[in-house]
């Protein structure tokens, strides 16, 4: 099928990603992942193996592909902590792609990233490279969220089924129809628990004009730029945390040491809370962060200050490197920064799906962080 495919994009518009791009993406995707999306280091290793095997990763702007081109979104599903002990086989995404093409009896023209956060930034690159397809410079979240219906694609009207889920054992599961995006998430979540807590899932392809309108734009470009900013600041002995804030219009809201950490698996999610004791300018203060795969709420001295869908990011206070939820440890010294989310996540329709109430906090109102002037 791939050999006879008619290209629906200008090959001159493609950007070939390098090893240096992947090194920067590891950092930037960890930042945008707000603690979730899977461990970006492990995702990078799979991507590097694909490069080493001679596959190329081609990035394409969403306006450089024909409007009727079919674009398949893909990402990992499961609890991030599972990925630390259970490494992916690496070809789950390719099996999803081939099963989807067989299911719909049409070729897919491009791959779309479900969420730019963490390892989920890398997995679509590997799928695209192994499948000989470009990946669009966008994603469905602009960060990471724990549930599948929490994409801009679903929020703005796309039906995710039929979908295909593949695990490292070679199993392939097809969800032919779900009555709602929430039901799709429930069924897929139950399935991934049976598969050991981690799998890849590809959703029904979208036409490129829909992706261009409703995806979070230039997310790969942004993540790579964030990683490059951290690397450059460390090389120049500047403050990498300030470099991240400057690039994304964010602000540092706390420096603290982790004094307590509760984290466990529940229903295919890593859930819990962490407690922080402040130091430097925050000495004598306390803070806490609620977790469901990602960082959901930030409280200072018991008062909520930042909530989803805005980004709550934990960085190593010395290196500026992101810390994902599965890598949290007692005694770590972290900087908490807050970054405004994209406007597509701030509409009334979006807040019904990704606002605090959607995560079990109906009494907490979303108060958007101000955007940089």
Short mmCIF file of C-alpha atoms in Angstrom, two decimals:
data_model
loop_
_atom_site.label_atom_id
_atom_site.label_comp_id
_atom_site.label_asym_id
_atom_site.label_seq_id
_atom_site.Cartn_x
_atom_site.Cartn_y
_atom_site.Cartn_z
CA UNK A 1 0.00 0.00 0.00
CA UNK A 2 2.79 2.42 0.87
CA UNK A 3 4.56 1.82 -2.47
CA UNK A 4 1.61 3.05 -4.57
CA UNK A 5 0.63 5.92 -2.28
CA UNK A 6 0.15 9.29 -3.97
CA UNK A 7 1.81 11.97 -1.85
CA UNK A 8 -0.58 14.66 -0.66
CA UNK A 9 2.05 17.14 0.46
CA UNK A 10 5.04 19.02 -0.90
CA UNK A 11 8.19 17.07 -0.09
CA UNK A 12 10.16 20.34 -0.10
CA UNK A 13 8.18 21.42 2.98
CA UNK A 14 9.43 18.49 5.09
CA UNK A 15 11.90 19.03 7.94
CA UNK A 16 14.08 16.03 8.70
CA UNK A 17 14.67 15.69 12.42
CA UNK A 18 18.18 15.01 13.68
CA UNK A 19 19.61 13.35 16.75
CA UNK A 20 20.12 16.83 18.25
CA UNK A 21 16.44 17.59 17.64
CA UNK A 22 15.49 14.44 19.55
CA UNK A 23 17.79 15.36 22.45
CA UNK A 24 16.07 18.75 22.69
CA UNK A 25 12.62 17.20 22.21
CA UNK A 26 13.23 14.89 25.18
CA UNK A 27 13.57 17.94 27.44
CA UNK A 28 10.87 20.07 25.83
CA UNK A 29 8.30 17.29 25.73
CA UNK A 30 9.05 16.55 29.38
CA UNK A 31 8.29 20.18 30.20
CA UNK A 32 5.07 20.29 28.18
CA UNK A 33 4.05 16.91 29.59
CA UNK A 34 3.31 18.45 33.01
CA UNK A 35 4.54 15.23 34.62
CA UNK A 36 2.78 12.79 32.27
CA UNK A 37 2.86 11.31 28.82
CA UNK A 38 5.39 8.65 29.75
CA UNK A 39 9.11 8.90 30.34
CA UNK A 40 10.58 10.97 27.47
CA UNK A 41 14.04 9.43 27.88
CA UNK A 42 12.73 5.96 27.13
CA UNK A 43 10.75 7.35 24.21
CA UNK A 44 13.90 9.00 22.87
CA UNK A 45 15.78 5.70 22.98
CA UNK A 46 13.16 4.09 20.74
CA UNK A 47 13.34 7.06 18.35
CA UNK A 48 17.14 6.89 18.23
CA UNK A 49 16.97 3.18 17.44
CA UNK A 50 14.69 3.99 14.51
CA UNK A 51 17.20 6.56 13.25
CA UNK A 52 20.03 4.09 13.69
CA UNK A 53 18.12 1.57 11.58
CA UNK A 54 18.01 4.08 8.73
CA UNK A 55 14.47 5.44 9.13
CA UNK A 56 13.86 9.17 8.77
CA UNK A 57 11.55 11.38 10.84
CA UNK A 58 9.92 14.02 8.67
CA UNK A 59 8.06 16.96 10.24
CA UNK A 60 5.40 18.78 8.20
CA UNK A 61 3.42 21.96 8.90
CA UNK A 62 -0.36 21.46 9.03
CA UNK A 63 -0.88 23.93 6.15
CA UNK A 64 1.53 22.06 3.86
CA UNK A 65 -0.68 19.04 3.26
CA UNK A 66 -3.75 18.73 1.06
CA UNK A 67 -7.01 19.42 2.94
CA UNK A 68 -8.52 16.00 2.22
CA UNK A 69 -5.44 14.01 3.28
CA UNK A 70 -6.09 11.34 5.92
CA UNK A 71 -4.22 11.94 9.18
CA UNK A 72 -4.15 9.30 11.92
CA UNK A 73 -3.63 10.34 15.53
CA UNK A 74 -1.71 7.95 17.77
CA UNK A 75 -0.33 7.85 21.29
CA UNK A 76 0.40 5.67 24.28
CA UNK A 77 -2.30 4.74 26.75
CA UNK A 78 -1.74 3.59 30.32
CA UNK A 79 -0.05 4.71 33.52
CA UNK A 80 3.36 6.41 33.04
CA UNK A 81 4.88 4.56 35.98
CA UNK A 82 4.31 1.24 34.14
CA UNK A 83 6.73 2.32 31.41
CA UNK A 84 9.63 2.46 33.84
CA UNK A 85 9.54 -1.30 34.39
CA UNK A 86 7.85 -2.46 31.18
CA UNK A 87 9.70 -1.21 28.11
CA UNK A 88 7.80 -0.95 24.84
CA UNK A 89 8.69 -3.33 22.04
CA UNK A 90 8.81 -0.43 19.56
CA UNK A 91 6.58 -1.53 16.69
CA UNK A 92 3.21 -1.29 18.43
CA UNK A 93 2.44 1.95 16.61
CA UNK A 94 3.29 0.49 13.21
CA UNK A 95 0.95 -2.43 13.88
CA UNK A 96 -1.76 0.11 14.77
CA UNK A 97 -1.16 1.95 11.50
CA UNK A 98 -1.33 -1.17 9.35
CA UNK A 99 -4.41 -2.48 11.19
CA UNK A 100 -6.15 0.89 10.74
CA UNK A 101 -5.38 0.99 7.01
CA UNK A 102 -6.74 -2.54 6.65
CA UNK A 103 -9.83 -1.60 8.67
CA UNK A 104 -10.76 1.51 6.68
CA UNK A 105 -9.40 0.12 3.36
CA UNK A 106 -7.62 3.38 2.64
CA UNK A 107 -4.03 4.53 3.05
CA UNK A 108 -3.12 6.99 5.80
CA UNK A 109 -1.24 10.03 4.49
CA UNK A 110 0.27 11.44 7.69
CA UNK A 111 0.62 10.75 11.41
CA UNK A 112 -0.61 13.13 14.12
CA UNK A 113 0.63 13.24 17.70
CA UNK A 114 -2.14 12.69 20.25
CA UNK A 115 -0.26 14.57 22.99
CA UNK A 116 3.10 16.31 22.82
CA UNK A 117 3.93 15.53 26.46
CA UNK A 118 6.58 13.04 27.50
CA UNK A 119 7.21 9.82 25.58
CA UNK A 120 3.99 10.41 23.66
CA UNK A 121 5.91 12.97 21.62
CA UNK A 122 8.33 10.25 20.51
CA UNK A 123 6.02 7.31 19.82
CA UNK A 124 4.22 8.99 16.87
CA UNK A 125 7.62 9.90 15.38
CA UNK A 126 8.63 6.24 15.51
CA UNK A 127 5.32 5.16 13.96
CA UNK A 128 5.67 7.71 11.17
CA UNK A 129 9.30 6.78 10.51
CA UNK A 130 8.64 3.03 10.38
CA UNK A 131 5.59 3.64 8.19
CA UNK A 132 7.39 5.98 5.79
CA UNK A 133 4.99 8.85 6.56
CA UNK A 134 5.43 12.47 7.68
CA UNK A 135 4.27 13.65 11.07
CA UNK A 136 2.37 16.92 11.35
CA UNK A 137 3.80 19.72 13.51
CA UNK A 138 0.91 19.78 15.97
CA UNK A 139 -0.82 17.71 18.61
CA UNK A 140 -4.20 17.33 20.28
CA UNK A 141 -3.37 18.72 23.73
CA UNK A 142 -0.40 21.11 23.75
CA UNK A 143 0.59 19.27 26.95
CA UNK A 144 -0.46 15.89 28.37
CA UNK A 145 -3.81 14.79 29.81
CA UNK A 146 -4.65 11.40 31.32
CA UNK A 147 -7.77 10.53 29.29
CA UNK A 148 -8.31 10.08 25.55
CA UNK A 149 -11.37 12.29 25.20
CA UNK A 150 -9.26 15.21 26.46
CA UNK A 151 -7.97 16.12 23.01
CA UNK A 152 -8.96 19.14 20.98
CA UNK A 153 -9.93 16.68 18.24
CA UNK A 154 -12.59 15.07 20.44
CA UNK A 155 -13.62 18.34 22.07
CA UNK A 156 -14.35 19.95 18.72
CA UNK A 157 -16.33 17.12 17.18
CA UNK A 158 -14.14 14.26 15.94
CA UNK A 159 -15.27 10.71 16.75
CA UNK A 160 -12.27 8.59 17.78
CA UNK A 161 -13.76 5.27 16.69
CA UNK A 162 -13.05 3.05 14.93
CA UNK A 163 -9.77 2.79 16.80
CA UNK A 164 -7.01 0.20 17.13
CA UNK A 165 -5.01 -0.69 20.25
CA UNK A 166 -1.82 -2.77 20.04
CA UNK A 167 0.39 -3.99 22.87
CA UNK A 168 3.93 -5.32 23.03
CA UNK A 169 2.73 -8.93 22.96
CA UNK A 170 1.32 -8.54 19.43
CA UNK A 171 -2.32 -8.28 20.44
CA UNK A 172 -4.53 -5.95 18.39
CA UNK A 173 -7.93 -4.80 19.64
CA UNK A 174 -10.43 -2.90 17.48
CA UNK A 175 -13.06 -0.62 18.98
CA UNK A 176 -15.53 -0.37 16.11
CA UNK A 177 -17.93 2.10 17.72
CA UNK A 178 -18.41 3.96 20.99
CA UNK A 179 -21.54 5.96 21.81
CA UNK A 180 -19.36 8.76 23.20
CA UNK A 181 -15.73 9.72 23.60
CA UNK A 182 -16.00 9.02 27.34
CA UNK A 183 -17.24 5.49 26.65
CA UNK A 184 -14.34 4.97 24.28
CA UNK A 185 -11.94 6.01 27.05
CA UNK A 186 -13.61 3.67 29.57
CA UNK A 187 -13.45 0.65 27.28
CA UNK A 188 -9.89 1.33 26.18
CA UNK A 189 -8.78 1.91 29.77
CA UNK A 190 -10.26 -1.43 30.86
CA UNK A 191 -8.52 -3.13 27.95
CA UNK A 192 -5.12 -1.58 28.67
CA UNK A 193 -5.32 -2.77 32.29
CA UNK A 194 -5.79 -6.31 30.96
CA UNK A 195 -2.80 -5.80 28.64
CA UNK A 196 -0.52 -4.97 31.54
CA UNK A 197 -1.00 -1.21 31.91
CA UNK A 198 0.50 0.12 28.67
CA UNK A 199 -0.26 0.01 24.94
CA UNK A 200 -0.46 2.17 21.81
CA UNK A 201 -3.78 3.39 20.49
CA UNK A 202 -4.60 4.87 17.08
CA UNK A 203 -7.88 6.70 16.57
CA UNK A 204 -10.03 7.14 13.47
CA UNK A 205 -8.23 9.22 10.84
CA UNK A 206 -9.15 12.88 10.35
CA UNK A 207 -8.95 15.02 7.25
CA UNK A 208 -6.06 17.46 7.27
CA UNK A 209 -8.29 20.55 7.14
CA UNK A 210 -9.86 19.52 10.47
CA UNK A 211 -6.43 18.97 12.01
CA UNK A 212 -5.23 22.35 10.78
CA UNK A 213 -8.22 24.04 12.40
CA UNK A 214 -8.40 22.24 15.73
CA UNK A 215 -4.93 20.88 16.58
CA UNK A 216 -2.56 22.76 18.88
CA UNK A 217 -0.19 24.25 16.28
CA UNK A 218 3.59 23.89 16.02
CA UNK A 219 3.85 21.73 19.12
CA UNK A 220 6.95 19.82 17.93
CA UNK A 221 8.66 23.08 16.98
CA UNK A 222 7.80 24.49 20.40
CA UNK A 223 9.00 21.43 22.33
CA UNK A 224 12.31 21.34 20.46
CA UNK A 225 12.80 25.08 21.06
CA UNK A 226 12.16 24.60 24.79
CA UNK A 227 14.75 21.84 24.99
CA UNK A 228 17.25 23.92 23.06
CA UNK A 229 16.65 26.85 25.45
CA UNK A 230 17.45 24.66 28.47
CA UNK A 231 20.56 23.21 26.83
CA UNK A 232 21.76 26.66 25.77
CA UNK A 233 21.16 28.20 29.21
CA UNK A 234 23.11 25.43 30.92
CA UNK A 235 25.98 25.81 28.45
CA UNK A 236 26.07 29.58 29.01
CA UNK A 237 25.65 29.09 32.80
CA UNK A 238 22.39 31.02 32.70
CA UNK A 239 19.20 30.07 34.57
CA UNK A 240 17.45 27.34 32.52
CA UNK A 241 14.23 27.71 34.50
CA UNK A 242 14.01 31.38 33.60
CA UNK A 243 14.76 30.47 29.98
CA UNK A 244 11.71 28.19 29.95
CA UNK A 245 9.53 30.88 31.52
CA UNK A 246 10.73 33.50 29.04
CA UNK A 247 9.98 31.28 26.06
CA UNK A 248 6.51 30.19 27.17
CA UNK A 249 5.26 33.22 29.09
CA UNK A 250 5.39 31.22 32.31
CA UNK A 251 6.45 32.11 35.83
CA UNK A 252 8.16 30.35 38.71
CA UNK A 253 5.63 30.01 41.51
CA UNK A 254 7.50 27.92 44.11
CA UNK A 255 10.82 26.37 45.09
CA UNK A 256 10.35 23.41 47.39
CA UNK A 257 11.65 20.10 48.69
CA UNK A 258 9.40 17.04 48.41
CA UNK A 259 8.50 16.09 51.97
CA UNK A 260 5.75 13.56 51.26
CA UNK A 261 4.67 11.60 48.20
CA UNK A 262 1.60 9.41 47.78
CA UNK A 263 1.33 7.68 44.41
CA UNK A 264 -0.44 4.49 43.37
CA UNK A 265 -2.10 2.85 40.38
CA UNK A 266 -5.88 3.08 40.16
CA UNK A 267 -7.91 2.09 37.11
CA UNK A 268 -4.99 2.46 34.71
CA UNK A 269 -3.88 5.82 36.12
CA UNK A 270 -1.09 6.90 38.45
CA UNK A 271 -2.84 9.02 41.09
CA UNK A 272 -1.65 10.74 44.23
CA UNK A 273 -0.35 13.91 45.85
CA UNK A 274 2.99 15.41 46.73
CA UNK A 275 3.82 17.87 49.50
CA UNK A 276 6.51 20.54 49.31
CA UNK A 277 8.35 22.59 51.92
CA UNK A 278 9.49 25.91 50.52
CA UNK A 279 13.04 27.26 50.41
CA UNK A 280 14.75 30.38 49.04
CA UNK A 281 12.06 33.02 48.65
CA UNK A 282 9.39 30.54 49.72
CA UNK A 283 10.98 29.49 53.04
CA UNK A 284 8.36 28.82 55.70
CA UNK A 285 5.63 28.13 53.14
CA UNK A 286 4.13 24.81 52.06
CA UNK A 287 2.64 23.65 48.79
CA UNK A 288 0.98 20.56 47.34
CA UNK A 289 0.36 19.15 43.87
CA UNK A 290 -2.47 16.76 42.95
CA UNK A 291 -1.60 14.03 40.42
CA UNK A 292 -3.53 11.95 37.88
CA UNK A 293 -0.73 10.90 35.52
CA UNK A 294 -0.15 14.68 35.16
CA UNK A 295 0.01 17.53 37.66
CA UNK A 296 -3.56 18.79 38.06
CA UNK A 297 -3.69 21.34 40.89
CA UNK A 298 -1.14 23.48 42.69
CA UNK A 299 -1.93 24.74 46.18
CA UNK A 300 0.19 27.14 48.22
CA UNK A 301 -0.48 27.16 51.97
CA UNK A 302 -3.71 25.28 51.24
CA UNK A 303 -5.02 27.75 48.65
CA UNK A 304 -5.45 26.68 45.02
CA UNK A 305 -3.38 28.89 42.72
CA UNK A 306 -3.10 26.99 39.41
CA UNK A 307 -5.32 24.32 37.85
CA UNK A 308 -5.71 22.35 34.64
CA UNK A 309 -5.81 23.03 31.77
CA UNK A 310 -2.97 25.52 32.45
CA UNK A 311 0.37 23.75 32.78
CA UNK A 312 1.92 22.95 36.16
CA UNK A 313 5.52 21.87 35.59
CA UNK A 314 8.12 20.54 38.05
CA UNK A 315 11.75 21.14 37.12
CA UNK A 316 14.93 20.12 38.88
CA UNK A 317 15.89 23.31 40.67
CA UNK A 318 19.54 23.02 39.65
CA UNK A 319 19.42 21.63 36.10
CA UNK A 320 16.07 22.85 34.80
CA UNK A 321 15.27 19.34 33.55
CA UNK A 322 11.63 18.23 33.87
CA UNK A 323 10.59 15.64 36.44
CA UNK A 324 7.82 13.27 35.39
CA UNK A 325 5.40 11.76 37.91
CA UNK A 326 7.03 8.32 37.86
CA UNK A 327 10.43 9.87 38.67
CA UNK A 328 9.29 11.85 41.73
CA UNK A 329 11.22 10.99 44.88
CA UNK A 330 11.22 12.08 48.52
CA UNK A 331 13.77 14.83 49.12
CA UNK A 332 13.96 16.15 45.56
CA UNK A 333 14.42 19.92 45.28
CA UNK A 334 12.12 21.26 42.59
CA UNK A 335 11.02 24.49 41.02
CA UNK A 336 7.32 24.72 40.17
CA UNK A 337 6.47 26.82 37.14
CA UNK A 338 3.06 27.69 35.69
CA UNK A 339 2.51 28.12 31.94
CA UNK A 340 -0.69 29.34 30.23
CA UNK A 341 -2.37 26.74 28.02
CA UNK A 342 -3.44 27.30 24.42
CA UNK A 343 -6.71 29.17 23.82
CA UNK A 344 -8.30 26.04 22.29
CA UNK A 345 -8.26 24.55 25.80
CA UNK A 346 -9.97 27.57 27.39
CA UNK A 347 -13.31 27.56 25.59
CA UNK A 348 -16.45 26.59 27.55
CA UNK A 349 -16.62 23.33 25.56
CA UNK A 350 -13.00 22.53 26.40
CA UNK A 351 -13.33 23.34 30.09
CA UNK A 352 -16.18 20.83 30.39
CA UNK A 353 -13.67 18.16 29.37
CA UNK A 354 -10.32 19.38 30.75
CA UNK A 355 -11.25 21.84 33.51
CA UNK A 356 -10.98 21.04 37.23
CA UNK A 357 -14.52 19.60 37.43
CA UNK A 358 -13.61 16.93 34.86
CA UNK A 359 -10.98 15.61 37.29
CA UNK A 360 -13.26 15.47 40.31
CA UNK A 361 -12.94 19.04 41.58
CA UNK A 362 -16.38 20.57 40.85
CA UNK A 363 -15.98 23.27 43.49
CA UNK A 364 -12.75 24.65 42.02
CA UNK A 365 -13.14 27.18 39.22
CA UNK A 366 -10.57 27.54 36.47
CA UNK A 367 -8.85 30.91 36.76
CA UNK A 368 -6.71 31.28 33.62
CA UNK A 369 -3.13 32.37 33.94
CA UNK A 370 -2.50 35.69 32.16
CA UNK A 371 -0.86 35.42 28.76
CA UNK A 372 2.39 37.28 28.12
CA UNK A 373 1.87 40.64 26.45
#
